[in-house]
Amino acid sequence: MIEQPKPSALSEQVQNMIEWLASYGGDGKGGVTRLLYDPAWRAAQQAIKSKMEELGLLARYDDAGNLFGRIDGHDSKAPVILTGSHIDTVIGGGKYDGAYGIIAALIAVEYLKTYYGLPIKPIEVVSLCEEEGSRFPITYWGSGSITGVKKREMVRGIKDANNVPFEQAMHAAGFGTMQHPEPKRIDLECFIELHIEQGEVLEREKKSIGIVSHIVGQRRYDITVFGESNHAGTTPMQWRHDAMFTAAELIRLLIHRANMEKSGLVATVGRIDVKPNVGNVIAREVTFSLDVRHSDADKIHAFCEECFGEFEKIAAQHGTSIVCEKWMDESPVAMDSSLSAAAENILKKEGISYKTMTSGAGHDSQVFGTYCPAALLFVPSRGGISHSPEEYTNAEDLQRGVRLLIAMLHKLAY
Ligand code: HGY
Ligand code: MN
Ligand code: MN
């Protein structure tokens, strides 16, 4: 077992850095919003870059906006041990989602550098530019650019809710113009991500750490119903082509079917946009989001096919039409069993309770996991709440996760 930081000092350090990073994009009501390439995102990346340099790491961006802080190893040709998470958030998100993994990596690398000197293999901390898909209809832009599954042509033509084109936002933030190295990496040995669970399994089962064996697959759609606008007072019900009525029926069908599923499949409709969105006008167009997840990709496919088949019948009855646009389709991914076993051995030696589990949330480890060995390690979330200002993990759990990361990085790189 290696010499670890004092828990109390580590707790304080983690909490202070969580508050420090949350101040970038903080909305003053406990929520945090940092969207890809927006001012809060840029300020946060720059603050992390300064912190990396303060710690004596070699800090640099890539051309997608991912930020790396590197300590070289004695064997500079050795592949890189990469650790970190994403800097972007959902709108009005919490202080821990993504940020905790970056902060834990900074603290762990600083501690190892101070007490154990240079590693044999290079270690890099990464602040991944985008994971959530909160601003533009694309997810994993950061990890996907590094592994090569996300390409520039995929973002041509996509816009945010304010009609700002992706590449315009990217260029305005100083990326996408080859000022920085190409994002694609071929020198990675593995990726280790520390993250909050965003569920309540660990809390309910009173376990300190989650070792993720698999991350669920997920699909995301924008479903648009086209009807006919008309006067709310003078249009008899039987003459209407009401996009809102159709959308309501489709949403009910989706959630009802998901509730009937006993396989653990989850379906969520989280966003709805109505045109013209006026109280005394029958809706001509309604677009709503659909997020479907399961550890078995076939179950996701079967659920979508079955529901979309019903959609056509409902639209025909209402005289409306439907377009289902799939903009995300991630397969379930297994985490690396030997990295997970290494984590398990450390936890057993330290006498820290843990649970091997599936992740219902998507993570950058899902993208790295198809490219190099990846490990995803959870700390508990209070009440399982996440993607909310109420997101919280207590200091003791936070510092325990950092200690695990320190031990993992020491085992892998020293
Ligand atoms: O939505 C998710 O699964 C993750 O928080 N991006
Ligand atoms: Mn998230
Ligand atoms: Mn996350």
Coordinates of C-alpha atoms in Angstrom, one line a residue, residues 39-317:
P39 CA -17.7 32.1 -22.1
A40 CA -18.0 30.1 -18.9
W41 CA -16.6 27.1 -20.6
R42 CA -13.6 29.1 -21.9
A43 CA -13.0 30.7 -18.5
A44 CA -13.1 27.3 -16.8
Q45 CA -10.7 25.7 -19.3
Q46 CA -8.3 28.6 -18.9
A47 CA -8.5 28.4 -15.1
I48 CA -7.7 24.7 -15.2
K49 CA -4.8 25.3 -17.6
S50 CA -3.4 27.9 -15.1
K51 CA -3.8 25.3 -12.3
M52 CA -2.0 22.7 -14.4
E53 CA 0.9 25.0 -15.0
E54 CA 0.9 26.0 -11.3
L55 CA 1.3 22.3 -10.5
G56 CA 4.2 22.0 -13.0
L57 CA 2.3 20.0 -15.6
L58 CA 2.9 20.6 -19.3
A59 CA -0.5 22.1 -20.3
R60 CA -1.8 22.2 -23.8
Y61 CA -5.1 22.2 -25.8
D62 CA -5.9 20.1 -28.8
D63 CA -7.8 21.5 -31.8
A64 CA -11.2 20.3 -30.5
G65 CA -10.7 22.2 -27.2
N66 CA -9.7 19.3 -25.0
L67 CA -7.1 20.4 -22.4
F68 CA -4.3 18.1 -21.2
G69 CA -1.8 18.5 -18.3
R70 CA 1.1 16.1 -18.6
I71 CA 3.9 14.8 -16.4
D72 CA 6.5 13.0 -18.4
G73 CA 7.8 9.6 -17.3
H74 CA 11.3 8.3 -17.1
D75 CA 10.3 6.2 -20.1
S76 CA 9.1 9.1 -22.4
K77 CA 8.2 6.6 -25.2
A78 CA 5.8 4.7 -22.9
P79 CA 2.1 5.0 -23.7
V80 CA 0.2 7.6 -21.6
I81 CA -2.0 6.9 -18.6
L82 CA -4.9 9.3 -19.2
T83 CA -7.2 10.4 -16.4
G84 CA -9.9 13.0 -16.2
S85 CA -13.5 13.8 -17.2
H86 CA -15.6 16.4 -19.0
I87 CA -15.8 20.2 -18.2
D88 CA -19.1 20.9 -19.8
T89 CA -22.4 20.6 -17.9
V90 CA -26.1 20.3 -18.5
I91 CA -28.0 23.6 -18.3
G92 CA -28.5 24.3 -14.6
G93 CA -26.4 21.3 -13.6
G94 CA -24.5 20.4 -10.5
K95 CA -21.0 21.1 -9.2
Y96 CA -19.7 17.5 -9.4
D97 CA -20.7 15.9 -12.8
G98 CA -17.5 15.8 -14.8
A99 CA -15.7 18.4 -12.7
Y100 CA -15.0 16.0 -9.9
G101 CA -13.1 13.7 -12.2
I102 CA -10.9 16.5 -13.4
I103 CA -10.2 17.9 -9.9
A104 CA -9.5 14.4 -8.5
A105 CA -7.0 13.8 -11.4
L106 CA -5.2 17.2 -10.7
I107 CA -5.0 16.4 -7.0
A108 CA -3.8 12.9 -7.5
V109 CA -1.1 13.8 -10.0
E110 CA 0.1 16.7 -7.8
Y111 CA 0.3 14.4 -4.8
L112 CA 2.2 11.6 -6.7
K113 CA 4.6 14.1 -8.3
T114 CA 5.3 15.6 -4.9
Y115 CA 5.8 12.4 -2.9
Y116 CA 6.9 9.9 -5.6
G117 CA 8.6 12.1 -8.1
L118 CA 8.4 11.4 -11.9
P119 CA 6.5 8.2 -12.9
I120 CA 7.9 5.7 -15.3
K121 CA 5.0 6.1 -17.7
P122 CA 3.7 9.6 -18.6
I123 CA 0.5 10.6 -16.9
E124 CA -1.9 13.1 -18.5
V125 CA -4.9 14.8 -16.8
V126 CA -7.6 15.7 -19.4
S127 CA -10.4 18.2 -19.2
L128 CA -12.6 16.9 -22.0
C129 CA -14.3 19.7 -23.9
E130 CA -17.8 18.2 -24.3
E131 CA -19.7 15.1 -23.2
E132 CA -23.3 16.1 -22.4
G133 CA -24.8 17.2 -25.8
S134 CA -26.3 20.2 -23.9
R135 CA -25.6 22.9 -26.4
F136 CA -25.3 21.2 -29.8
P137 CA -27.0 17.9 -30.9
I138 CA -23.8 15.9 -30.6
T139 CA -22.3 14.2 -27.5
Y140 CA -18.8 13.0 -26.6
W141 CA -17.2 15.6 -28.9
G142 CA -14.1 15.7 -26.6
S143 CA -13.5 11.9 -26.1
G144 CA -14.8 11.2 -29.6
S145 CA -12.3 13.5 -31.2
I146 CA -9.4 11.9 -29.2
T147 CA -10.5 8.4 -30.3
G148 CA -11.4 9.4 -33.8
V149 CA -15.1 8.4 -33.7
K150 CA -16.2 12.1 -33.9
K151 CA -15.1 13.9 -37.1
R152 CA -15.3 17.5 -38.2
E153 CA -17.8 16.6 -40.9
M154 CA -20.3 15.5 -38.2
V155 CA -20.6 19.1 -36.8
R156 CA -20.9 20.9 -40.2
G157 CA -24.4 22.4 -40.3
I158 CA -25.4 21.7 -36.7
K159 CA -26.6 24.7 -34.7
D160 CA -27.4 25.4 -31.0
A161 CA -30.8 26.6 -29.8
N162 CA -29.9 30.2 -30.7
N163 CA -29.1 29.1 -34.3
V164 CA -25.3 29.6 -33.7
P165 CA -23.4 27.2 -36.0
F166 CA -21.1 24.7 -34.2
E167 CA -18.0 25.8 -36.3
Q168 CA -18.7 29.5 -35.7
A169 CA -18.7 28.8 -31.9
M170 CA -15.6 26.6 -32.2
H171 CA -13.6 29.2 -34.2
A172 CA -14.7 32.0 -31.9
A173 CA -13.3 30.0 -28.9
G174 CA -10.0 29.6 -30.8
F175 CA -10.4 26.0 -31.9
G176 CA -10.9 24.2 -35.2
T177 CA -8.4 26.3 -37.1
M178 CA -5.3 24.0 -36.6
Q179 CA -3.8 26.4 -34.0
H180 CA -3.6 23.4 -31.8
P181 CA -2.5 19.8 -32.5
E182 CA -5.0 17.4 -34.1
P183 CA -7.2 15.7 -31.3
K184 CA -6.7 12.1 -32.5
R185 CA -4.3 10.3 -30.1
I186 CA -2.5 6.9 -30.7
D187 CA -0.4 7.0 -27.6
L188 CA -2.8 6.1 -24.9
E189 CA -2.4 3.0 -22.6
C190 CA -5.6 3.4 -20.7
F191 CA -8.2 5.9 -19.5
I192 CA -9.3 6.1 -15.8
E193 CA -12.4 8.2 -14.9
L194 CA -13.6 9.0 -11.4
H195 CA -17.2 10.3 -11.4
I196 CA -20.2 10.7 -9.2
E197 CA -22.7 7.8 -9.5
Q198 CA -25.7 10.1 -10.4
G199 CA -27.9 7.3 -8.9
E200 CA -28.6 6.1 -5.4
V201 CA -27.4 2.5 -5.5
L202 CA -24.2 3.1 -3.5
E203 CA -26.0 5.3 -0.9
R204 CA -28.8 2.7 -0.5
E205 CA -26.4 -0.2 -0.2
K206 CA -24.0 1.9 1.9
K207 CA -21.0 1.3 -0.4
S208 CA -18.2 3.8 -0.7
I209 CA -17.1 3.1 -4.3
G210 CA -18.7 1.8 -7.5
I211 CA -16.6 -0.2 -9.9
V212 CA -18.4 0.0 -13.2
S213 CA -18.4 -3.2 -15.3
H214 CA -20.6 -1.9 -18.1
I215 CA -22.1 1.4 -19.3
V216 CA -25.5 1.2 -20.8
G217 CA -26.2 1.9 -24.5
Q218 CA -28.3 4.9 -25.3
R219 CA -30.2 6.5 -28.2
R220 CA -31.4 10.1 -28.5
Y221 CA -33.9 11.4 -30.9
D222 CA -35.7 14.6 -31.8
I223 CA -39.3 13.7 -32.8
T224 CA -41.3 16.3 -34.7
V225 CA -45.0 16.3 -35.2
F226 CA -46.4 18.4 -38.1
G227 CA -50.0 19.6 -37.9
E228 CA -51.9 22.7 -38.8
S229 CA -52.2 25.9 -36.9
N230 CA -55.7 27.3 -36.5
H231 CA -57.9 29.4 -34.3
A232 CA -58.5 27.9 -30.9
G233 CA -62.1 29.2 -30.8
T234 CA -63.5 28.8 -34.3
T235 CA -62.0 25.4 -35.3
P236 CA -64.3 22.4 -34.3
M237 CA -62.4 19.5 -32.7
Q238 CA -63.2 17.1 -35.5
W239 CA -61.5 19.4 -38.1
R240 CA -58.3 19.9 -36.3
H241 CA -54.8 18.6 -37.2
D242 CA -53.5 19.3 -33.7
A243 CA -49.7 18.6 -33.4
M244 CA -49.9 18.9 -29.6
F245 CA -52.6 16.2 -29.3
T246 CA -50.5 13.8 -31.4
A247 CA -47.4 14.6 -29.5
A248 CA -49.2 14.1 -26.2
E249 CA -50.4 10.6 -27.4
L250 CA -46.8 9.7 -28.6
I251 CA -45.2 10.8 -25.3
R252 CA -47.8 8.9 -23.3
L253 CA -47.2 5.8 -25.4
L254 CA -43.5 5.9 -24.9
I255 CA -43.5 6.4 -21.2
H256 CA -46.3 3.9 -20.7
R257 CA -44.5 1.2 -22.7
A258 CA -41.2 1.9 -20.8
N259 CA -43.1 1.5 -17.5
M260 CA -44.5 -1.8 -18.8
E261 CA -41.0 -3.0 -19.7
K262 CA -39.5 -5.2 -16.9
S263 CA -36.1 -5.3 -18.4
G264 CA -34.7 -2.1 -16.8
L265 CA -35.1 -0.1 -20.0
V266 CA -35.6 3.6 -19.4
A267 CA -37.1 6.2 -21.7
T268 CA -37.2 9.9 -21.0
V269 CA -38.9 12.9 -22.8
G270 CA -37.1 15.8 -21.2
R271 CA -37.6 18.7 -23.7
I272 CA -40.5 19.9 -25.8
D273 CA -40.7 22.8 -28.2
V274 CA -44.1 24.0 -29.6
K275 CA -44.8 26.3 -32.6
P276 CA -46.2 28.9 -32.5
N277 CA -46.5 28.2 -28.7
V278 CA -49.5 30.6 -28.3
G279 CA -52.3 29.7 -25.9
N280 CA -55.2 30.5 -28.3
V281 CA -53.6 28.9 -31.4
I282 CA -53.7 25.2 -32.3
A283 CA -50.1 23.9 -32.4
R284 CA -48.7 23.5 -36.0
E285 CA -45.5 21.8 -34.9
V286 CA -44.2 20.1 -31.8
T287 CA -40.7 18.7 -31.3
F288 CA -39.8 16.6 -28.3
S289 CA -36.6 14.8 -27.2
L290 CA -36.5 11.0 -26.6
D291 CA -33.6 9.3 -24.6
V292 CA -33.8 5.5 -24.4
R293 CA -31.2 3.4 -22.5
H294 CA -30.5 -0.2 -21.7
S295 CA -27.4 -2.5 -21.2
D296 CA -28.6 -4.5 -24.2
A297 CA -28.6 -2.6 -27.6
D298 CA -31.2 -5.0 -29.0
K299 CA -33.7 -4.1 -26.3
I300 CA -33.3 -0.4 -27.2
H301 CA -33.8 -1.2 -30.9
A302 CA -36.9 -3.3 -30.3
F303 CA -38.5 -0.7 -28.0
C304 CA -37.9 2.1 -30.6
E305 CA -39.1 0.0 -33.5
E306 CA -42.3 -1.0 -31.7
C307 CA -43.2 2.5 -30.6
F308 CA -42.4 4.2 -33.9
G309 CA -44.7 1.6 -35.6
E310 CA -47.5 2.8 -33.4
F311 CA -46.7 6.4 -34.1
E312 CA -47.7 6.1 -37.8
K313 CA -51.2 4.9 -36.8
I314 CA -51.7 7.7 -34.3
A315 CA -50.6 10.3 -36.8
A316 CA -53.0 8.9 -39.5
Q317 CA -55.9 9.2 -37.0

